PDB file of N, CA and C in Angstrom:
ATOM      1  N   MET P  14     208.085 103.357 -18.240  1.00 77.00           N
ATOM      2  CA  MET P  14     207.504 102.847 -17.028  1.00 77.00           C
ATOM      3  C   MET P  14     208.012 103.658 -15.802  1.00 77.00           C
ATOM      4  N   SER P  15     207.215 103.547 -14.768  1.00 86.00           N
ATOM      5  CA  SER P  15     207.582 104.280 -13.580  1.00 86.00           C
ATOM      6  C   SER P  15     207.050 103.575 -12.325  1.00 86.00           C
ATOM      7  N   ARG P  16     207.391 104.146 -11.235  1.00 85.00           N
ATOM      8  CA  ARG P  16     206.884 103.605  -9.917  1.00 85.00           C
ATOM      9  C   ARG P  16     205.342 103.589  -9.913  1.00 85.00           C
ATOM     10  N   GLU P  17     204.763 104.625 -10.402  1.00 90.00           N
ATOM     11  CA  GLU P  17     203.308 104.724 -10.501  1.00 90.00           C
ATOM     12  C   GLU P  17     202.756 103.609 -11.399  1.00 90.00           C
ATOM     13  N   THR P  18     203.343 103.369 -12.505  1.00 93.00           N
ATOM     14  CA  THR P  18     202.854 102.388 -13.417  1.00 93.00           C
ATOM     15  C   THR P  18     202.968 100.996 -12.780  1.00 93.00           C
ATOM     16  N   VAL P  19     204.118 100.640 -12.195  1.00 93.00           N
ATOM     17  CA  VAL P  19     204.236  99.354 -11.508  1.00 93.00           C
ATOM     18  C   VAL P  19     203.229  99.250 -10.404  1.00 93.00           C
ATOM     19  N   ASN P  20     202.979 100.309  -9.626  1.00 93.00           N
ATOM     20  CA  ASN P  20     201.950 100.246  -8.523  1.00 93.00           C
ATOM     21  C   ASN P  20     200.596 100.057  -9.135  1.00 93.00           C
ATOM     22  N   ALA P  21     200.286 100.641 -10.213  1.00 95.00           N
ATOM     23  CA  ALA P  21     198.992 100.503 -10.877  1.00 95.00           C
ATOM     24  C   ALA P  21     198.734  99.068 -11.344  1.00 95.00           C
ATOM     25  N   ILE P  22     199.806  98.459 -11.846  1.00 95.00           N
ATOM     26  CA  ILE P  22     199.724  97.032 -12.297  1.00 95.00           C
ATOM     27  C   ILE P  22     199.504  96.100 -11.063  1.00 95.00           C
ATOM     28  N   CYS P  23     200.437  96.304 -10.104  1.00 96.00           N
ATOM     29  CA  CYS P  23     200.439  95.453  -8.943  1.00 96.00           C
ATOM     30  C   CYS P  23     199.145  95.454  -8.096  1.00 96.00           C
ATOM     31  N   GLU P  24     198.530  96.624  -8.024  1.00 96.00           N
ATOM     32  CA  GLU P  24     197.333  96.790  -7.221  1.00 96.00           C
ATOM     33  C   GLU P  24     196.146  96.069  -7.784  1.00 96.00           C
ATOM     34  N   THR P  25     196.233  95.536  -9.054  1.00 96.00           N
ATOM     35  CA  THR P  25     195.118  94.776  -9.664  1.00 96.00           C
ATOM     36  C   THR P  25     195.235  93.310  -9.293  1.00 96.00           C
ATOM     37  N   PHE P  26     196.361  92.835  -8.739  1.00 97.00           N
ATOM     38  CA  PHE P  26     196.509  91.378  -8.480  1.00 97.00           C
ATOM     39  C   PHE P  26     195.787  91.102  -7.130  1.00 97.00           C
ATOM     40  N   PRO P  27     195.009  89.990  -7.113  1.00 97.00           N
ATOM     41  CA  PRO P  27     194.182  89.623  -5.948  1.00 97.00           C
ATOM     42  C   PRO P  27     195.084  89.403  -4.740  1.00 97.00           C
ATOM     43  N   GLY P  28     194.699  90.126  -3.632  1.00 96.00           N
ATOM     44  CA  GLY P  28     195.436  89.940  -2.333  1.00 96.00           C
ATOM     45  C   GLY P  28     196.712  90.681  -2.325  1.00 96.00           C
ATOM     46  N   ALA P  29     197.069  91.485  -3.322  1.00 97.00           N
ATOM     47  CA  ALA P  29     198.369  92.225  -3.340  1.00 97.00           C
ATOM     48  C   ALA P  29     198.233  93.418  -2.332  1.00 97.00           C
ATOM     49  N   GLU P  30     199.251  93.541  -1.546  1.00 96.00           N
ATOM     50  CA  GLU P  30     199.390  94.633  -0.618  1.00 96.00           C
ATOM     51  C   GLU P  30     200.679  95.436  -0.703  1.00 96.00           C
ATOM     52  N   LEU P  31     200.606  96.747  -0.580  1.00 95.00           N
ATOM     53  CA  LEU P  31     201.733  97.565  -0.667  1.00 95.00           C
ATOM     54  C   LEU P  31     202.212  97.921   0.736  1.00 95.00           C
ATOM     55  N   SER P  32     203.537  97.894   0.926  1.00 90.00           N
ATOM     56  CA  SER P  32     204.121  98.283   2.195  1.00 90.00           C
ATOM     57  C   SER P  32     205.464  98.924   1.997  1.00 90.00           C
ATOM     58  N   ASP P  33     205.991  99.490   3.043  1.00 86.00           N
ATOM     59  CA  ASP P  33     207.389 100.035   3.098  1.00 86.00           C
ATOM     60  C   ASP P  33     208.091  99.460   4.227  1.00 86.00           C
ATOM     61  N   PRO P  34     208.513  98.159   4.126  1.00 80.00           N
ATOM     62  CA  PRO P  34     209.012  97.453   5.292  1.00 80.00           C
ATOM     63  C   PRO P  34     210.303  97.994   5.872  1.00 80.00           C
ATOM     64  N   TRP P  35     211.122  98.736   5.146  1.00 81.00           N
ATOM     65  CA  TRP P  35     212.426  99.155   5.584  1.00 81.00           C
ATOM     66  C   TRP P  35     212.380 100.687   5.854  1.00 81.00           C
ATOM     67  N   GLY P  36     211.266 101.342   5.500  1.00 79.00           N
ATOM     68  CA  GLY P  36     211.209 102.751   5.637  1.00 79.00           C
ATOM     69  C   GLY P  36     211.989 103.426   4.503  1.00 79.00           C
ATOM     70  N   GLY P  37     211.901 104.717   4.350  1.00 79.00           N
ATOM     71  CA  GLY P  37     212.734 105.440   3.404  1.00 79.00           C
ATOM     72  C   GLY P  37     212.224 105.359   1.960  1.00 79.00           C
ATOM     73  N   GLY P  38     210.951 105.016   1.792  1.00 80.00           N
ATOM     74  CA  GLY P  38     210.388 105.194   0.425  1.00 80.00           C
ATOM     75  C   GLY P  38     210.466 103.950  -0.497  1.00 80.00           C
ATOM     76  N   HIS P  39     210.495 102.782   0.079  1.00 85.00           N
ATOM     77  CA  HIS P  39     210.398 101.528  -0.735  1.00 85.00           C
ATOM     78  C   HIS P  39     208.942 101.206  -0.961  1.00 85.00           C
ATOM     79  N   ASP P  40     208.682 100.655  -2.164  1.00 91.00           N
ATOM     80  CA  ASP P  40     207.327 100.170  -2.464  1.00 91.00           C
ATOM     81  C   ASP P  40     207.480  98.663  -2.622  1.00 91.00           C
ATOM     82  N   ALA P  41     207.115  97.905  -1.570  1.00 93.00           N
ATOM     83  CA  ALA P  41     207.235  96.442  -1.525  1.00 93.00           C
ATOM     84  C   ALA P  41     205.817  95.840  -1.727  1.00 93.00           C
ATOM     85  N   TRP P  42     205.624  95.133  -2.826  1.00 96.00           N
ATOM     86  CA  TRP P  42     204.354  94.481  -3.085  1.00 96.00           C
ATOM     87  C   TRP P  42     204.466  93.034  -2.634  1.00 96.00           C
ATOM     88  N   LYS P  43     203.420  92.665  -1.831  1.00 97.00           N
ATOM     89  CA  LYS P  43     203.426  91.349  -1.182  1.00 97.00           C
ATOM     90  C   LYS P  43     202.001  90.680  -1.484  1.00 97.00           C
ATOM     91  N   VAL P  44     202.051  89.400  -1.485  1.00 97.00           N
ATOM     92  CA  VAL P  44     200.797  88.556  -1.474  1.00 97.00           C
ATOM     93  C   VAL P  44     201.016  87.558  -0.383  1.00 97.00           C
ATOM     94  N   GLY P  45     200.094  87.368   0.544  1.00 95.00           N
ATOM     95  CA  GLY P  45     200.213  86.490   1.610  1.00 95.00           C
ATOM     96  C   GLY P  45     201.399  86.697   2.489  1.00 95.00           C
ATOM     97  N   GLY P  46     201.831  87.979   2.546  1.00 94.00           N
ATOM     98  CA  GLY P  46     202.936  88.423   3.362  1.00 94.00           C
ATOM     99  C   GLY P  46     204.315  88.157   2.753  1.00 94.00           C
ATOM    100  N   LYS P  47     204.333  87.709   1.459  1.00 96.00           N
ATOM    101  CA  LYS P  47     205.578  87.415   0.780  1.00 96.00           C
ATOM    102  C   LYS P  47     205.738  88.355  -0.433  1.00 96.00           C
ATOM    103  N   MET P  48     206.962  88.925  -0.504  1.00 96.00           N
ATOM    104  CA  MET P  48     207.181  89.904  -1.540  1.00 96.00           C
ATOM    105  C   MET P  48     207.314  89.364  -2.983  1.00 96.00           C
ATOM    106  N   PHE P  49     206.716  90.033  -3.884  1.00 97.00           N
ATOM    107  CA  PHE P  49     206.853  89.648  -5.335  1.00 97.00           C
ATOM    108  C   PHE P  49     207.391  90.792  -6.225  1.00 97.00           C
ATOM    109  N   ALA P  50     207.319  92.000  -5.707  1.00 97.00           N
ATOM    110  CA  ALA P  50     207.923  93.175  -6.502  1.00 97.00           C
ATOM    111  C   ALA P  50     208.379  94.242  -5.500  1.00 97.00           C
ATOM    112  N   CYS P  51     209.402  94.932  -5.859  1.00 95.00           N
ATOM    113  CA  CYS P  51     209.943  95.991  -5.010  1.00 95.00           C
ATOM    114  C   CYS P  51     210.597  97.110  -5.809  1.00 95.00           C
ATOM    115  N   VAL P  52     210.111  98.335  -5.564  1.00 92.00           N
ATOM    116  CA  VAL P  52     210.752  99.487  -6.124  1.00 92.00           C
ATOM    117  C   VAL P  52     211.515 100.121  -4.969  1.00 92.00           C
ATOM    118  N   GLY P  53     212.839 100.228  -5.124  1.00 82.00           N
ATOM    119  CA  GLY P  53     213.665 100.790  -4.067  1.00 82.00           C
ATOM    120  C   GLY P  53     213.545 102.256  -3.889  1.00 82.00           C
ATOM    121  N   SER P  54     214.153 102.791  -2.830  1.00 72.00           N
ATOM    122  CA  SER P  54     213.996 104.220  -2.577  1.00 72.00           C
ATOM    123  C   SER P  54     214.714 105.050  -3.653  1.00 72.00           C
ATOM    124  N   MET P  55     215.658 104.439  -4.411  1.00 75.00           N
ATOM    125  CA  MET P  55     216.300 105.149  -5.487  1.00 75.00           C
ATOM    126  C   MET P  55     215.375 105.310  -6.672  1.00 75.00           C
ATOM    127  N   GLY P  56     214.404 104.435  -6.772  1.00 71.00           N
ATOM    128  CA  GLY P  56     213.417 104.530  -7.830  1.00 71.00           C
ATOM    129  C   GLY P  56     213.964 104.251  -9.252  1.00 71.00           C
ATOM    130  N   ASP P  57     214.999 103.442  -9.359  1.00 84.00           N
ATOM    131  CA  ASP P  57     215.628 103.226 -10.714  1.00 84.00           C
ATOM    132  C   ASP P  57     215.142 101.984 -11.406  1.00 84.00           C
ATOM    133  N   GLY P  58     214.090 101.361 -10.914  1.00 93.00           N
ATOM    134  CA  GLY P  58     213.551 100.193 -11.575  1.00 93.00           C
ATOM    135  C   GLY P  58     212.798  99.376 -10.511  1.00 93.00           C
ATOM    136  N   VAL P  59     212.269  98.200 -11.010  1.00 96.00           N
ATOM    137  CA  VAL P  59     211.550  97.322 -10.080  1.00 96.00           C
ATOM    138  C   VAL P  59     212.222  95.945 -10.070  1.00 96.00           C
ATOM    139  N   SER P  60     212.320  95.383  -8.878  1.00 96.00           N
ATOM    140  CA  SER P  60     212.929  94.052  -8.694  1.00 96.00           C
ATOM    141  C   SER P  60     211.734  93.060  -8.647  1.00 96.00           C
ATOM    142  N   VAL P  61     211.987  91.923  -9.384  1.00 97.00           N
ATOM    143  CA  VAL P  61     210.977  90.886  -9.441  1.00 97.00           C
ATOM    144  C   VAL P  61     211.619  89.484  -9.252  1.00 97.00           C
ATOM    145  N   LYS P  62     210.818  88.582  -8.810  1.00 97.00           N
ATOM    146  CA  LYS P  62     211.311  87.187  -8.645  1.00 97.00           C
ATOM    147  C   LYS P  62     211.142  86.459  -9.959  1.00 97.00           C
ATOM    148  N   THR P  63     212.131  85.570 -10.250  1.00 97.00           N
ATOM    149  CA  THR P  63     211.994  84.615 -11.373  1.00 97.00           C
ATOM    150  C   THR P  63     211.888  83.227 -10.848  1.00 97.00           C
ATOM    151  N   PRO P  64     211.565  82.262 -11.670  1.00 96.00           N
ATOM    152  CA  PRO P  64     211.422  80.869 -11.124  1.00 96.00           C
ATOM    153  C   PRO P  64     212.637  80.330 -10.416  1.00 96.00           C
ATOM    154  N   ASP P  65     213.857  80.740 -10.892  1.00 96.00           N
ATOM    155  CA  ASP P  65     215.017  80.122 -10.427  1.00 96.00           C
ATOM    156  C   ASP P  65     216.279  80.981 -10.807  1.00 96.00           C
ATOM    157  N   ILE P  66     217.435  80.608 -10.338  1.00 97.00           N
ATOM    158  CA  ILE P  66     218.648  81.333 -10.540  1.00 97.00           C
ATOM    159  C   ILE P  66     219.015  81.299 -12.062  1.00 97.00           C
ATOM    160  N   GLU P  67     218.818  80.178 -12.680  1.00 97.00           N
ATOM    161  CA  GLU P  67     219.129  79.985 -14.113  1.00 97.00           C
ATOM    162  C   GLU P  67     218.306  80.978 -14.930  1.00 97.00           C
ATOM    163  N   THR P  68     217.026  81.094 -14.707  1.00 97.00           N
ATOM    164  CA  THR P  68     216.209  81.985 -15.416  1.00 97.00           C
ATOM    165  C   THR P  68     216.608  83.429 -15.237  1.00 97.00           C
ATOM    166  N   ALA P  69     216.961  83.779 -14.043  1.00 97.00           N
ATOM    167  CA  ALA P  69     217.439  85.137 -13.776  1.00 97.00           C
ATOM    168  C   ALA P  69     218.680  85.413 -14.530  1.00 97.00           C
ATOM    169  N   GLN P  70     219.614  84.483 -14.494  1.00 97.00           N
ATOM    170  CA  GLN P  70     220.866  84.651 -15.235  1.00 97.00           C
ATOM    171  C   GLN P  70     220.607  84.775 -16.735  1.00 97.00           C
ATOM    172  N   MET P  71     219.700  83.985 -17.316  1.00 97.00           N
ATOM    173  CA  MET P  71     219.389  84.059 -18.696  1.00 97.00           C
ATOM    174  C   MET P  71     218.848  85.419 -19.012  1.00 97.00           C
ATOM    175  N   LEU P  72     217.982  85.937 -18.217  1.00 96.00           N
ATOM    176  CA  LEU P  72     217.351  87.259 -18.481  1.00 96.00           C
ATOM    177  C   LEU P  72     218.442  88.400 -18.325  1.00 96.00           C
ATOM    178  N   ILE P  73     219.340  88.233 -17.422  1.00 96.00           N
ATOM    179  CA  ILE P  73     220.464  89.179 -17.298  1.00 96.00           C
ATOM    180  C   ILE P  73     221.318  89.179 -18.522  1.00 96.00           C
ATOM    181  N   GLU P  74     221.662  87.925 -18.947  1.00 97.00           N
ATOM    182  CA  GLU P  74     222.526  87.841 -20.186  1.00 97.00           C
ATOM    183  C   GLU P  74     221.817  88.370 -21.441  1.00 97.00           C
ATOM    184  N   ALA P  75     220.503  88.226 -21.483  1.00 96.00           N
ATOM    185  CA  ALA P  75     219.716  88.666 -22.658  1.00 96.00           C
ATOM    186  C   ALA P  75     219.520  90.188 -22.566  1.00 96.00           C
ATOM    187  N   GLY P  76     219.892  90.796 -21.504  1.00 94.00           N
ATOM    188  CA  GLY P  76     219.789  92.243 -21.363  1.00 94.00           C
ATOM    189  C   GLY P  76     218.431  92.761 -20.944  1.00 94.00           C
ATOM    190  N   VAL P  77     217.575  91.842 -20.466  1.00 94.00           N
ATOM    191  CA  VAL P  77     216.273  92.201 -19.976  1.00 94.00           C
ATOM    192  C   VAL P  77     216.325  92.923 -18.701  1.00 94.00           C
ATOM    193  N   GLY P  78     217.280  92.549 -17.790  1.00 95.00           N
ATOM    194  CA  GLY P  78     217.457  93.233 -16.511  1.00 95.00           C
ATOM    195  C   GLY P  78     218.801  92.999 -15.954  1.00 95.00           C
ATOM    196  N   ILE P  79     219.020  93.403 -14.785  1.00 95.00           N
ATOM    197  CA  ILE P  79     220.335  93.197 -14.076  1.00 95.00           C
ATOM    198  C   ILE P  79     220.094  92.486 -12.761  1.00 95.00           C
ATOM    199  N   LYS P  80     221.140  92.030 -12.143  1.00 95.00           N
ATOM    200  CA  LYS P  80     220.978  91.391 -10.839  1.00 95.00           C
ATOM    201  C   LYS P  80     220.354  92.434  -9.811  1.00 95.00           C
ATOM    202  N   ALA P  81     219.408  91.932  -9.120  1.00 94.00           N
ATOM    203  CA  ALA P  81     218.675  92.873  -8.186  1.00 94.00           C
ATOM    204  C   ALA P  81     219.591  92.961  -6.907  1.00 94.00           C
ATOM    205  N   PRO P  82     220.115  94.133  -6.621  1.00 88.00           N
ATOM    206  CA  PRO P  82     220.873  94.367  -5.462  1.00 88.00           C
ATOM    207  C   PRO P  82     220.080  94.009  -4.160  1.00 88.00           C
ATOM    208  N   TYR P  83     220.773  93.346  -3.260  1.00 89.00           N
ATOM    209  CA  TYR P  83     220.237  92.960  -1.940  1.00 89.00           C
ATOM    210  C   TYR P  83     219.246  91.843  -1.964  1.00 89.00           C
ATOM    211  N   PHE P  84     218.981  91.265  -3.161  1.00 93.00           N
ATOM    212  CA  PHE P  84     218.025  90.120  -3.277  1.00 93.00           C
ATOM    213  C   PHE P  84     218.725  88.834  -3.630  1.00 93.00           C
ATOM    214  N   HIS P  85     218.043  87.746  -3.461  1.00 95.00           N
ATOM    215  CA  HIS P  85     218.572  86.412  -3.826  1.00 95.00           C
ATOM    216  C   HIS P  85     218.783  86.498  -5.323  1.00 95.00           C
ATOM    217  N   ARG P  86     219.665  85.526  -5.808  1.00 95.00           N
ATOM    218  CA  ARG P  86     220.094  85.485  -7.166  1.00 95.00           C
ATOM    219  C   ARG P  86     218.937  85.136  -8.171  1.00 95.00           C
ATOM    220  N   SER P  87     217.811  84.773  -7.610  1.00 97.00           N
ATOM    221  CA  SER P  87     216.623  84.439  -8.500  1.00 97.00           C
ATOM    222  C   SER P  87     215.833  85.640  -8.783  1.00 97.00           C
ATOM    223  N   TRP P  88     216.261  86.834  -8.275  1.00 97.00           N
ATOM    224  CA  TRP P  88     215.560  88.074  -8.516  1.00 97.00           C
ATOM    225  C   TRP P  88     216.346  88.901  -9.545  1.00 97.00           C
ATOM    226  N   ILE P  89     215.657  89.732 -10.386  1.00 97.00           N
ATOM    227  CA  ILE P  89     216.307  90.656 -11.273  1.00 97.00           C
ATOM    228  C   ILE P  89     215.684  92.022 -11.063  1.00 97.00           C
ATOM    229  N   ARG P  90     216.451  93.030 -11.472  1.00 96.00           N
ATOM    230  CA  ARG P  90     215.948  94.400 -11.480  1.00 96.00           C
ATOM    231  C   ARG P  90     215.660  94.750 -12.919  1.00 96.00           C
ATOM    232  N   LEU P  91     214.405  95.240 -13.159  1.00 96.00           N
ATOM    233  CA  LEU P  91     213.978  95.704 -14.517  1.00 96.00           C
ATOM    234  C   LEU P  91     214.078  97.208 -14.466  1.00 96.00           C
ATOM    235  N   PRO P  92     214.872  97.785 -15.417  1.00 95.00           N
ATOM    236  CA  PRO P  92     214.965  99.275 -15.498  1.00 95.00           C
ATOM    237  C   PRO P  92     213.640  99.820 -16.010  1.00 95.00           C
ATOM    238  N   TRP P  93     213.481 101.120 -15.839  1.00 93.00           N
ATOM    239  CA  TRP P  93     212.224 101.795 -16.247  1.00 93.00           C
ATOM    240  C   TRP P  93     212.073 101.720 -17.799  1.00 93.00           C
ATOM    241  N   ASP P  94     213.087 101.581 -18.590  1.00 93.00           N
ATOM    242  CA  ASP P  94     212.894 101.619 -20.020  1.00 93.00           C
ATOM    243  C   ASP P  94     212.609 100.211 -20.570  1.00 93.00           C
ATOM    244  N   THR P  95     212.312  99.255 -19.642  1.00 93.00           N
ATOM    245  CA  THR P  95     211.873  97.927 -20.118  1.00 93.00           C
ATOM    246  C   THR P  95     210.573  98.033 -20.904  1.00 93.00           C
ATOM    247  N   ASP P  96     210.451  97.229 -21.978  1.00 93.00           N
ATOM    248  CA  ASP P  96     209.251  97.222 -22.775  1.00 93.00           C
ATOM    249  C   ASP P  96     208.014  96.978 -21.853  1.00 93.00           C
ATOM    250  N   ALA P  97     206.923  97.706 -22.125  1.00 93.00           N
ATOM    251  CA  ALA P  97     205.754  97.681 -21.313  1.00 93.00           C
ATOM    252  C   ALA P  97     205.171  96.214 -21.231  1.00 93.00           C
ATOM    253  N   ASP P  98     205.131  95.508 -22.328  1.00 95.00           N
ATOM    254  CA  ASP P  98     204.632  94.128 -22.363  1.00 95.00           C
ATOM    255  C   ASP P  98     205.510  93.174 -21.464  1.00 95.00           C
ATOM    256  N   GLU P  99     206.856  93.392 -21.616  1.00 95.00           N
ATOM    257  CA  GLU P  99     207.791  92.593 -20.788  1.00 95.00           C
ATOM    258  C   GLU P  99     207.666  92.926 -19.308  1.00 95.00           C
ATOM    259  N   MET P 100     207.523  94.171 -18.961  1.00 95.00           N
ATOM    260  CA  MET P 100     207.331  94.563 -17.579  1.00 95.00           C
ATOM    261  C   MET P 100     206.040  93.941 -16.989  1.00 95.00           C
ATOM    262  N   GLN P 101     204.968  94.006 -17.730  1.00 95.00           N
ATOM    263  CA  GLN P 101     203.702  93.429 -17.338  1.00 95.00           C
ATOM    264  C   GLN P 101     203.916  91.889 -17.048  1.00 95.00           C
ATOM    265  N   HIS P 102     204.505  91.256 -18.079  1.00 96.00           N
ATOM    266  CA  HIS P 102     204.651  89.857 -17.978  1.00 96.00           C
ATOM    267  C   HIS P 102     205.534  89.433 -16.729  1.00 96.00           C
ATOM    268  N   ARG P 103     206.606  90.223 -16.473  1.00 96.00           N
ATOM    269  CA  ARG P 103     207.547  89.838 -15.383  1.00 96.00           C
ATOM    270  C   ARG P 103     206.830  90.096 -14.041  1.00 96.00           C
ATOM    271  N   LEU P 104     206.077  91.124 -13.981  1.00 97.00           N
ATOM    272  CA  LEU P 104     205.324  91.380 -12.713  1.00 97.00           C
ATOM    273  C   LEU P 104     204.277  90.299 -12.491  1.00 97.00           C
ATOM    274  N   GLU P 105     203.535  89.855 -13.495  1.00 97.00           N
ATOM    275  CA  GLU P 105     202.570  88.838 -13.411  1.00 97.00           C
ATOM    276  C   GLU P 105     203.224  87.519 -13.005  1.00 97.00           C
ATOM    277  N   ALA P 106     204.310  87.202 -13.675  1.00 97.00           N
ATOM    278  CA  ALA P 106     205.085  85.954 -13.398  1.00 97.00           C
ATOM    279  C   ALA P 106     205.575  85.891 -11.999  1.00 97.00           C
ATOM    280  N   SER P 107     206.103  87.014 -11.493  1.00 97.00           N
ATOM    281  CA  SER P 107     206.635  87.115 -10.132  1.00 97.00           C
ATOM    282  C   SER P 107     205.519  86.891  -9.125  1.00 97.00           C
ATOM    283  N   TYR P 108     204.405  87.572  -9.366  1.00 97.00           N
ATOM    284  CA  TYR P 108     203.215  87.381  -8.496  1.00 97.00           C
ATOM    285  C   TYR P 108     202.805  85.902  -8.509  1.00 97.00           C
ATOM    286  N   ASP P 109     202.664  85.298  -9.673  1.00 97.00           N
ATOM    287  CA  ASP P 109     202.244  83.935  -9.762  1.00 97.00           C
ATOM    288  C   ASP P 109     203.168  82.953  -9.051  1.00 97.00           C
ATOM    289  N   ILE P 110     204.506  83.243  -9.123  1.00 97.00           N
ATOM    290  CA  ILE P 110     205.511  82.341  -8.475  1.00 97.00           C
ATOM    291  C   ILE P 110     205.267  82.406  -6.978  1.00 97.00           C
ATOM    292  N   VAL P 111     205.196  83.599  -6.427  1.00 97.00           N
ATOM    293  CA  VAL P 111     205.067  83.825  -5.015  1.00 97.00           C
ATOM    294  C   VAL P 111     203.685  83.312  -4.478  1.00 97.00           C
ATOM    295  N   ARG P 112     202.680  83.578  -5.286  1.00 97.00           N
ATOM    296  CA  ARG P 112     201.319  83.123  -4.883  1.00 97.00           C
ATOM    297  C   ARG P 112     201.278  81.612  -4.860  1.00 97.00           C
ATOM    298  N   SER P 113     201.899  80.966  -5.764  1.00 95.00           N
ATOM    299  CA  SER P 113     201.862  79.446  -5.815  1.00 95.00           C
ATOM    300  C   SER P 113     202.689  78.807  -4.644  1.00 95.00           C
ATOM    301  N   SER P 114     203.488  79.666  -3.997  1.00 95.00           N
ATOM    302  CA  SER P 114     204.243  79.104  -2.897  1.00 95.00           C
ATOM    303  C   SER P 114     203.537  79.298  -1.547  1.00 95.00           C
ATOM    304  N   LEU P 115     202.363  79.926  -1.558  1.00 96.00           N
ATOM    305  CA  LEU P 115     201.546  80.078  -0.343  1.00 96.00           C
ATOM    306  C   LEU P 115     200.825  78.762  -0.090  1.00 96.00           C
ATOM    307  N   THR P 116     200.380  78.673   1.156  1.00 94.00           N
ATOM    308  CA  THR P 116     199.649  77.414   1.509  1.00 94.00           C
ATOM    309  C   THR P 116     198.396  77.343   0.670  1.00 94.00           C
ATOM    310  N   LYS P 117     197.874  76.152   0.414  1.00 96.00           N
ATOM    311  CA  LYS P 117     196.706  75.940  -0.309  1.00 96.00           C
ATOM    312  C   LYS P 117     195.510  76.614   0.320  1.00 96.00           C
ATOM    313  N   LYS P 118     195.483  76.645   1.579  1.00 96.00           N
ATOM    314  CA  LYS P 118     194.416  77.307   2.336  1.00 96.00           C
ATOM    315  C   LYS P 118     194.421  78.777   2.060  1.00 96.00           C
ATOM    316  N   LEU P 119     195.596  79.392   2.138  1.00 95.00           N
ATOM    317  CA  LEU P 119     195.704  80.869   1.845  1.00 95.00           C
ATOM    318  C   LEU P 119     195.369  81.124   0.394  1.00 95.00           C
ATOM    319  N   GLN P 120     195.875  80.319  -0.551  1.00 94.00           N
ATOM    320  CA  GLN P 120     195.637  80.482  -1.959  1.00 94.00           C
ATOM    321  C   GLN P 120     194.130  80.448  -2.229  1.00 94.00           C
ATOM    322  N   ALA P 121     193.407  79.576  -1.478  1.00 94.00           N
ATOM    323  CA  ALA P 121     191.979  79.454  -1.687  1.00 94.00           C
ATOM    324  C   ALA P 121     191.202  80.712  -1.374  1.00 94.00           C
ATOM    325  N   THR P 122     191.758  81.577  -0.520  1.00 94.00           N
ATOM    326  CA  THR P 122     191.103  82.824  -0.083  1.00 94.00           C
ATOM    327  C   THR P 122     191.259  83.921  -1.133  1.00 94.00           C
ATOM    328  N   LEU P 123     192.096  83.728  -2.109  1.00 94.00           N
ATOM    329  CA  LEU P 123     192.402  84.774  -3.075  1.00 94.00           C
ATOM    330  C   LEU P 123     191.538  84.518  -4.414  1.00 94.00           C
ATOM    331  N   ASP P 124     191.060  85.590  -4.973  1.00 93.00           N
ATOM    332  CA  ASP P 124     190.409  85.521  -6.235  1.00 93.00           C
ATOM    333  C   ASP P 124     191.398  85.155  -7.321  1.00 93.00           C
ATOM    334  N   PRO P 125     190.913  84.522  -8.408  1.00 91.00           N
ATOM    335  CA  PRO P 125     191.808  84.191  -9.522  1.00 91.00           C
ATOM    336  C   PRO P 125     192.362  85.516 -10.103  1.00 91.00           C
ATOM    337  N   ARG P 126     193.591  85.408 -10.634  1.00 86.00           N
ATOM    338  CA  ARG P 126     194.169  86.599 -11.374  1.00 86.00           C
ATOM    339  C   ARG P 126     193.633  86.526 -12.794  1.00 86.00           C
ATOM    340  N   THR P 127     193.074  87.722 -13.192  1.00 75.00           N
ATOM    341  CA  THR P 127     192.426  87.674 -14.532  1.00 75.00           C
ATOM    342  C   THR P 127     193.410  88.314 -15.564  1.00 75.00           C
TER     343      THR P 127
END
């Protein structure tokens, strides 16, 4: 996996937008102005949101990812050697978590994720 692969996946999500909010080469993917995935300027993996701290800890203990630096404890960093299906699933799950936190009015403006 790579930055380009993550970007190719994320750009397919309805309403997803790419930005570099801190400058310096970050790829921050947002829906409704809220971030669901971030590739840092070091480019050593992608950080994604999990449902809660316990899920993040379980994934860290299972070796799926590591604690995402600079993020809340409910986020994990997935290294580039993460299995492609796992990476796809975690990006989709992160998007779905953030999307579901948007107002119903904003959610209604977004196409369904296929």
